[in-house]
Short mmCIF file of C-alpha atoms in Angstrom, two decimals:
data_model
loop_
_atom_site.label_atom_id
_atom_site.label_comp_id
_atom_site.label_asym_id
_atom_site.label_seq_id
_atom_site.Cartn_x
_atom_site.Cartn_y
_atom_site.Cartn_z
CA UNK A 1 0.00 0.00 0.00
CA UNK A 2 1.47 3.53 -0.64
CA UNK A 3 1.47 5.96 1.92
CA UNK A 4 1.47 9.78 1.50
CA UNK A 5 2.35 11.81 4.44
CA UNK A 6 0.83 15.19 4.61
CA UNK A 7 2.13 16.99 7.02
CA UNK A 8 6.27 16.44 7.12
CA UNK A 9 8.49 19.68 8.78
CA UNK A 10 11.64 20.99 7.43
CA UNK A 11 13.77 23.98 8.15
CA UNK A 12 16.43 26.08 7.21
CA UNK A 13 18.94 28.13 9.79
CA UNK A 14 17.50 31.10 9.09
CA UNK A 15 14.13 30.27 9.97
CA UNK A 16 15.57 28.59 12.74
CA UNK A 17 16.19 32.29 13.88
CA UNK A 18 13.05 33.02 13.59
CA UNK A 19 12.14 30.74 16.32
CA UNK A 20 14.70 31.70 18.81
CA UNK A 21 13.55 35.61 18.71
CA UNK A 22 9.66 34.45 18.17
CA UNK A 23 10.16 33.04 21.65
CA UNK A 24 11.63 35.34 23.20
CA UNK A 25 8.82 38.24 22.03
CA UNK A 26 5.96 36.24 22.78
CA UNK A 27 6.24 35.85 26.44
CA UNK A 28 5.95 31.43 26.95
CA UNK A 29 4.90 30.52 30.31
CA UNK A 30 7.85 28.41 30.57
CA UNK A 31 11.07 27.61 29.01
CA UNK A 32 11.88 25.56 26.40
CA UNK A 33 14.22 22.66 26.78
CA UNK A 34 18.31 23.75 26.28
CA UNK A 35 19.46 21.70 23.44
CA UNK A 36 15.73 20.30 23.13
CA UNK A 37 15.68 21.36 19.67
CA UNK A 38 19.27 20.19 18.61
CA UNK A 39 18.46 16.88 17.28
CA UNK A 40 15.26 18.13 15.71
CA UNK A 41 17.06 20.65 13.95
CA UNK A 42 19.22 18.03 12.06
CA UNK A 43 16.17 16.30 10.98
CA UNK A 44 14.71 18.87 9.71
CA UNK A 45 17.57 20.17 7.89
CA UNK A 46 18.25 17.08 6.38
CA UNK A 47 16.64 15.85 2.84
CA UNK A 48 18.54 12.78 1.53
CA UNK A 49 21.17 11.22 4.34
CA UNK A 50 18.72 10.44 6.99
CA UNK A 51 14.98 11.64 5.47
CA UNK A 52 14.35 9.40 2.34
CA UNK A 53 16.51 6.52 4.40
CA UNK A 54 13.95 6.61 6.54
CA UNK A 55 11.02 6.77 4.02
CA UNK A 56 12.27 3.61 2.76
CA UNK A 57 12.41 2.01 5.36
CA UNK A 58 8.93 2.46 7.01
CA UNK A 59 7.30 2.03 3.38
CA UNK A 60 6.30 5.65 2.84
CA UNK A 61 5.86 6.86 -0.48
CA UNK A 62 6.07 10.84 -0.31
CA UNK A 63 6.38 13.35 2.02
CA UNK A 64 4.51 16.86 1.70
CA UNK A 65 7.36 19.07 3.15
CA UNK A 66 6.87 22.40 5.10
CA UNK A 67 8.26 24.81 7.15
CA UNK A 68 7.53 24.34 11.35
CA UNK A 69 6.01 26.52 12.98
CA UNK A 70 5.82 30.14 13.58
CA UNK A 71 8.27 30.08 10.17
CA UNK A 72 7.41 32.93 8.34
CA UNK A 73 4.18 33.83 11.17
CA UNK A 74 7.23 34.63 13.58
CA UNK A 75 8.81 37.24 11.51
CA UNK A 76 7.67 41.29 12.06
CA UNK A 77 8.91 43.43 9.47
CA UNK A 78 6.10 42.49 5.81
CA UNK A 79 9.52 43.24 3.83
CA UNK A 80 12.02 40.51 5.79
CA UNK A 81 8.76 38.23 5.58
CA UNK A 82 8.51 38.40 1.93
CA UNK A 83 11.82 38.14 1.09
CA UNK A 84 12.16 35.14 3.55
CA UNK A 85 9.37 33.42 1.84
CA UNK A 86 10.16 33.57 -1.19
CA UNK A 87 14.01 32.27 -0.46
CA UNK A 88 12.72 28.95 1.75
CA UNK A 89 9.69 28.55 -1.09
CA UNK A 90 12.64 28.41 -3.52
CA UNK A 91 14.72 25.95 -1.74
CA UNK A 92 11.73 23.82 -1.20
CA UNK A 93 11.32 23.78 -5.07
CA UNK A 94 14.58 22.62 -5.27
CA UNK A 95 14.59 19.44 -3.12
CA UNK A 96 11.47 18.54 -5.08
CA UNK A 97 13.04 19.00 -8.73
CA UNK A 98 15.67 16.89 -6.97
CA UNK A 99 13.48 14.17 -5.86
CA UNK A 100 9.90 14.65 -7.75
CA UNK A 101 8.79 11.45 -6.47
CA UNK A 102 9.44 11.49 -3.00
CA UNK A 103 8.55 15.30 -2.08
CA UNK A 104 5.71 17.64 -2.53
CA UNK A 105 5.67 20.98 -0.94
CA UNK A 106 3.25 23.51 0.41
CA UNK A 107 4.65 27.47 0.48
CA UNK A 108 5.52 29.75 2.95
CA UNK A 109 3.20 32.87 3.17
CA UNK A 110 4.33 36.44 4.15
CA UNK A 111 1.01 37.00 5.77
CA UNK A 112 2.53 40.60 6.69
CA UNK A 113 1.65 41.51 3.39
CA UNK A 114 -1.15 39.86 2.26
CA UNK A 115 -1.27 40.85 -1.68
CA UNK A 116 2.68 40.10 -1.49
CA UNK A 117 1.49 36.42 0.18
CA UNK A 118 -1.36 36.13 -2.82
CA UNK A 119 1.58 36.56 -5.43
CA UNK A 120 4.22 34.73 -3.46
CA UNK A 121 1.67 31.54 -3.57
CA UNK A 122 1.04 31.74 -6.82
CA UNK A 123 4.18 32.47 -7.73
CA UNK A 124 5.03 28.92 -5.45
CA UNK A 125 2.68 27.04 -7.67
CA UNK A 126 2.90 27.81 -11.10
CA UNK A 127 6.58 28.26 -11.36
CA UNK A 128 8.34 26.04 -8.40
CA UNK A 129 6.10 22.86 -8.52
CA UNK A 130 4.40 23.80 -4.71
CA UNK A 131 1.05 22.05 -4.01
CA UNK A 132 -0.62 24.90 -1.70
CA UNK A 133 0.27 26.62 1.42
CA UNK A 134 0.73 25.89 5.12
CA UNK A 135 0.45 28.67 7.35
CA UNK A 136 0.99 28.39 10.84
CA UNK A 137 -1.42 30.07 12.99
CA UNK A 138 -1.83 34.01 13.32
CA UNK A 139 0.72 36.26 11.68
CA UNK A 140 1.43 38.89 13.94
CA UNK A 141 -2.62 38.39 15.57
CA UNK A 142 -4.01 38.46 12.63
CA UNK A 143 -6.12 34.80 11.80
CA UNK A 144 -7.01 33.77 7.72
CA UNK A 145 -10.52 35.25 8.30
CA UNK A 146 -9.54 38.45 8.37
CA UNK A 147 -10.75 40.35 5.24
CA UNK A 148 -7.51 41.81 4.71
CA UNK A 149 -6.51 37.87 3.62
CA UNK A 150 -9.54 37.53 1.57
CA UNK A 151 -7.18 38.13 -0.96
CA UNK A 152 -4.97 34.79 -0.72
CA UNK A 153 -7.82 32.61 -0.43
CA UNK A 154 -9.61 33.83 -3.39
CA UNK A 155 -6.02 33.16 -5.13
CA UNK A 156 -6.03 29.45 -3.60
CA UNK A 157 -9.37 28.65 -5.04
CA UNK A 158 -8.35 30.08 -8.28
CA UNK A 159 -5.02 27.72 -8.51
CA UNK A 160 -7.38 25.20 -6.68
CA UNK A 161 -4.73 24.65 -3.98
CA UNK A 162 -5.15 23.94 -0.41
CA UNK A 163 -4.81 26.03 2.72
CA UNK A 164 -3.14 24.20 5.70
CA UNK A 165 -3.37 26.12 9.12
CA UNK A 166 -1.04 24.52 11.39
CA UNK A 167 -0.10 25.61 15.24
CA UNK A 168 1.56 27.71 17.02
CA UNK A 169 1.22 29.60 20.14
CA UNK A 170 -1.29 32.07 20.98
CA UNK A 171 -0.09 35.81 21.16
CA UNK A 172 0.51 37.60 24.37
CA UNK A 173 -2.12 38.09 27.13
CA UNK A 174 -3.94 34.72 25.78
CA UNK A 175 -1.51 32.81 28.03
CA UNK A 176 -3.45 33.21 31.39
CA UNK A 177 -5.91 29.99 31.49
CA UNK A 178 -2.04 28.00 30.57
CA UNK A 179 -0.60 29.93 33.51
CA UNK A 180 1.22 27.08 35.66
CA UNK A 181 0.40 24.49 33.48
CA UNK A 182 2.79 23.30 31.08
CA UNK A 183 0.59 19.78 30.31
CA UNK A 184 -1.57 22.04 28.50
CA UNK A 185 0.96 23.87 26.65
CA UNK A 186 2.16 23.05 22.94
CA UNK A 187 0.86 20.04 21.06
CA UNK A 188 -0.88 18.41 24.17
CA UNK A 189 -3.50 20.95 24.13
CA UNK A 190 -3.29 23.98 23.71
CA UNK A 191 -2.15 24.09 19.57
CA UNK A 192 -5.25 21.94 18.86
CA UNK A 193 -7.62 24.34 20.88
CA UNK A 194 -6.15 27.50 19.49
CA UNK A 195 -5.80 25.68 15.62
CA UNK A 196 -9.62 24.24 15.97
CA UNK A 197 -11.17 27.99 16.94
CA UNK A 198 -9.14 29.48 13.89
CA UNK A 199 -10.50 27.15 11.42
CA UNK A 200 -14.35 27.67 12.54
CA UNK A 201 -13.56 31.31 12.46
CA UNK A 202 -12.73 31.26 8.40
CA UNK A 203 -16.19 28.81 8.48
CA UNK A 204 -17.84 31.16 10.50
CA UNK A 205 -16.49 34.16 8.51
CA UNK A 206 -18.53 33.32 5.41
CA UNK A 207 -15.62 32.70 3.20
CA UNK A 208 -16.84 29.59 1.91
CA UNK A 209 -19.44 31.25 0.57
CA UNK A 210 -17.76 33.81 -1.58
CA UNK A 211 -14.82 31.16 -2.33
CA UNK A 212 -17.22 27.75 -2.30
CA UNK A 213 -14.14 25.54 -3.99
CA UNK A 214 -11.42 26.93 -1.55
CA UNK A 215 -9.87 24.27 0.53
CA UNK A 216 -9.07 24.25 4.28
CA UNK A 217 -6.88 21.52 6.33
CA UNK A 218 -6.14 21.25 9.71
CA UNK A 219 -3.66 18.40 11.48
CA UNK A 220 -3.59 16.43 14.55
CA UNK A 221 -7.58 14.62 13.59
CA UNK A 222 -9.10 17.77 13.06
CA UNK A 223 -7.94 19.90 16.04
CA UNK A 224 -11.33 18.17 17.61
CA UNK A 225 -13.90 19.32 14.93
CA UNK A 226 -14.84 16.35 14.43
CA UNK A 227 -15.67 15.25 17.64
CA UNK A 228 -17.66 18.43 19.07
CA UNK A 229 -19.24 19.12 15.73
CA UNK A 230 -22.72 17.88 16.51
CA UNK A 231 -22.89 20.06 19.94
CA UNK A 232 -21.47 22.84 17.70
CA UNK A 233 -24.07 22.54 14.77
CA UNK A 234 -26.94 22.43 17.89
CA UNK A 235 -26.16 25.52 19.38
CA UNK A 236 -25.62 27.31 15.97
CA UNK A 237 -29.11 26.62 15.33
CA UNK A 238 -30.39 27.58 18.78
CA UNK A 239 -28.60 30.81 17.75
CA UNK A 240 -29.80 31.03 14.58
CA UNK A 241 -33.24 30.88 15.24
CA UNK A 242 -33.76 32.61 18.44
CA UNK A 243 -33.62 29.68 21.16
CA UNK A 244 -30.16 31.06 22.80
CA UNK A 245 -29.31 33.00 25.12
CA UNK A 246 -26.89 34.63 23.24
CA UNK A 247 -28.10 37.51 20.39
CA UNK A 248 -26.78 37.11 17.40
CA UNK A 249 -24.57 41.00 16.63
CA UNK A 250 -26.70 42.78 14.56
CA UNK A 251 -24.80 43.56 11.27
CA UNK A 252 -22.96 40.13 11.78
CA UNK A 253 -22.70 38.16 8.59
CA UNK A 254 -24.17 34.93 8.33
CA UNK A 255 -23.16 31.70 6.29
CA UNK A 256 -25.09 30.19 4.01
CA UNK A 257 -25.00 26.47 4.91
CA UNK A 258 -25.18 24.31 8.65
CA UNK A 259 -21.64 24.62 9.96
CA UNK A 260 -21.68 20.60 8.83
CA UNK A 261 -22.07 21.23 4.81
CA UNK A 262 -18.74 23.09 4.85
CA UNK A 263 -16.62 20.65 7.29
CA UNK A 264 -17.58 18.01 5.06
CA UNK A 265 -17.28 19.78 1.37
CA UNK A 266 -14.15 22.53 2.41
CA UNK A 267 -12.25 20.85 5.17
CA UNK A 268 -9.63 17.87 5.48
CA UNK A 269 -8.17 17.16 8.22
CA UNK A 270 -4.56 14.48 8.59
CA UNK A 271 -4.07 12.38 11.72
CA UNK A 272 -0.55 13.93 12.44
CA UNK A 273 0.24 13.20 16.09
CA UNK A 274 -2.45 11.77 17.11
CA UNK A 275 -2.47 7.55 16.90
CA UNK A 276 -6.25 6.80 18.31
CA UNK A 277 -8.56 4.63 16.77
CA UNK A 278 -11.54 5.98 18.12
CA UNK A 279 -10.85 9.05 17.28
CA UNK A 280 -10.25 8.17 13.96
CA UNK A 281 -13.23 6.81 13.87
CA UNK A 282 -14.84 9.24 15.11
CA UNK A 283 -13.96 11.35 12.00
CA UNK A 284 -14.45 8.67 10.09
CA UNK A 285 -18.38 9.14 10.98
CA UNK A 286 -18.14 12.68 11.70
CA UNK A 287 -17.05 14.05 8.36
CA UNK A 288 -16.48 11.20 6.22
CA UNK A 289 -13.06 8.91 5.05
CA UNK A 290 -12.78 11.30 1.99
CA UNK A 291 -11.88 14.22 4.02
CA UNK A 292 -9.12 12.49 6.03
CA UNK A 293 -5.63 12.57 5.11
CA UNK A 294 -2.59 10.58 6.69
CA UNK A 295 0.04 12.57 8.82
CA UNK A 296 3.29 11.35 10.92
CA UNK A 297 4.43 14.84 11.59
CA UNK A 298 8.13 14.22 11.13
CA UNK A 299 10.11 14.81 12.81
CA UNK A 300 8.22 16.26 15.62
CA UNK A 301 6.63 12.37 15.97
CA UNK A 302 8.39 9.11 14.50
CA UNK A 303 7.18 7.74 11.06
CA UNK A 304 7.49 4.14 12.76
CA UNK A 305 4.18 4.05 14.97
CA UNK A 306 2.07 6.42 12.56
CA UNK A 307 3.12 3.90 9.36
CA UNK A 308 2.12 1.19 11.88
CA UNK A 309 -1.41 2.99 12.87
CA UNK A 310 -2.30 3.37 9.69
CA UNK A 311 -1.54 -0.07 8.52
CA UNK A 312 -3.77 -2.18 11.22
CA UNK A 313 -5.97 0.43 12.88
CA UNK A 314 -9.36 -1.50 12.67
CA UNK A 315 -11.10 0.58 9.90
CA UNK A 316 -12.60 -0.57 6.72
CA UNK A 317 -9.72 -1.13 3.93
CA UNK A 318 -11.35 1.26 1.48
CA UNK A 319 -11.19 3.84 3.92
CA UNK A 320 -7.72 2.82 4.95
CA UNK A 321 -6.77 3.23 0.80
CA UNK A 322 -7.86 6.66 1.14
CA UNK A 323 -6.73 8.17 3.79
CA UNK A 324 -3.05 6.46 3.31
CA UNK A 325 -2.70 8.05 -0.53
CA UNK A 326 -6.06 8.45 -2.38
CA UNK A 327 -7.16 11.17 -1.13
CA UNK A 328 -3.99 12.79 -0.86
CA UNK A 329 -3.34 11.79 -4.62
CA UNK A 330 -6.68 13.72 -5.78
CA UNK A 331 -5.65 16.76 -3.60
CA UNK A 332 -1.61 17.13 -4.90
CA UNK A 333 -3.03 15.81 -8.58
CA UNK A 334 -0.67 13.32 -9.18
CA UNK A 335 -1.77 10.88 -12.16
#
């Protein structure tokens, strides 16, 4: 069976900068690890000595390379961002000319500048081979609802290319519910809250309705859409029709469609980092095998034990097809 993994990190030293001084400015509740990073870094840095080594021998077919997170979010100055982009969107190009069949690629966006991000994607697709975008969290506190990025979506539909929102932390003075807890910081919690409430905002923002063929993904089994979607749908329609408690802003737009119709027809969602069957099948039932793509997350989690989940998790083997490489075929439109 061939497996394509969707959501696979890389890095370059000066994004790696980015990181350090992204720290630093956003105020973490607690330190990082000294050295934690050190042997991450040399995974991610690395393409053909260790990487497709590795790909081999777990059985996975392709990786869809990206930056990790903030990347390009992290960065301040719109003119270092652009330039930035545009340098590790070229390099990515690069390792995929080198190896067409192991790697795809999604771009780096300078969200600073939002036209500049629309051109820079487009730019990624049409002349350097990139499959769509990943775009970790909030640039600077601004999410992908925000009408100023209007701009990039509409671009994404046009090139029919997806959108991948992955984490990162929240911005300053969002930190206080965290505050002495460091269980719930990062990828145990936190990320998926934070990554979940972003994605129902651009649902929420009605930008599926002026874009209906633009195309969202979120990691990590849907950053638990799928599992509080039926509550969420509920109280939408109390809302909706008067039976909250909560009045509906006057002036506030409204979508078109249940919450449901666009988690099932814009959304996909990968099972990066997260290795339970039930709530794979939860999704499964939720929004459907067609919507589900499959993840490891390297290098931030090992390829062994999320080649191994998807292999014998106890799911039907049509779904199992799918989410391993069909779906993720249709999506990067390989033939």
């Amino acid at each position: 069976m061939k497996i394509i993994a969707f959501e696979e990190h890389f890095s370059l030293r000066e994004l790696a900068n980015i990181r350090r001084d992204y720290m630093n400015r956003i105020q973490l509740p607690i330190r990082e690890k000294a050295g934690g990073m050190s042997n991450i870094g040399r995974l991610l840095s690395d393409f053909e000595e260790i990487r497709l080594p590795e790909m081999d021998r777990y059985g996975i077919t392709r990786q869809v390379l990206a930056t990790g997170s903030p990347g390009i979010q992290g960065l301040t100055d719109p003119c270092e961002a652009v330039w930035l982009a545009a340098y590790a969107n070229d390099f990515l190009g690069e390792q995929i000319r080198r190896h067409p069949d192991r790697f795809s690629g999604l771009a780096a966006l300078p969200l600073q500048d939002p036209p500049a991000a629309a051109r820079e994607l487009e730019r990624s697709v049409l002349e350097l081979g990139l499959s769509g975008a990943m775009v970790h969290g909030h640039t600077n506190g601004l999410y992908l609802d925000h009408p100023s990025v209007w701009c990039v979506w509409e671009r994404a539909a046009a090139l029919n290319v997806p959108i991948y929102i992955h984490p990162t932390d929240p911005i300053p003075g969002q930190w206080k519910i965290y505050e002495g807890y460091p269980e719930l910081l990062s990828a145990a919690w936190n990320w998926g809250i934070e990554t979940g409430t972003h994605a129902l905002r651009v649902i929420f923002s009605g930008l599926f309705d002026e874009f209906p063929t633009a195309k969202l993904i979120v990691g990590h089994m849907g950053e638990l859409i799928p599992y509080a979607l039926w509550r969420l749908e509920h109280q939408y329609k109390q809302l909706i029709h008067g039976d909250s408690l909560l009045e509906m802003p006057t002036g506030k737009r409204m979508i078109k469609q249940l919450p449901s119709r666009y988690i099932r027809n814009n959304l996909y969602i990968t099972t990066s980092g997260n290795l339970s069957a039930p709530a794979l099948r939860c999704a499964i039932e939720s929004i459907g095998a067609d919507r589900i793509l499959f993840a490891a997350d390297y290098p931030f989690e090992k390829n062994a034990p999320a080649v191994d989940f998807i292999r014998t998790v106890a799911i039907a083997e049509q779904d199992r097809e799918k989410i391993a490489w069909r779906n993720a075929e249709k999506l990067l439109k390989i033939i």
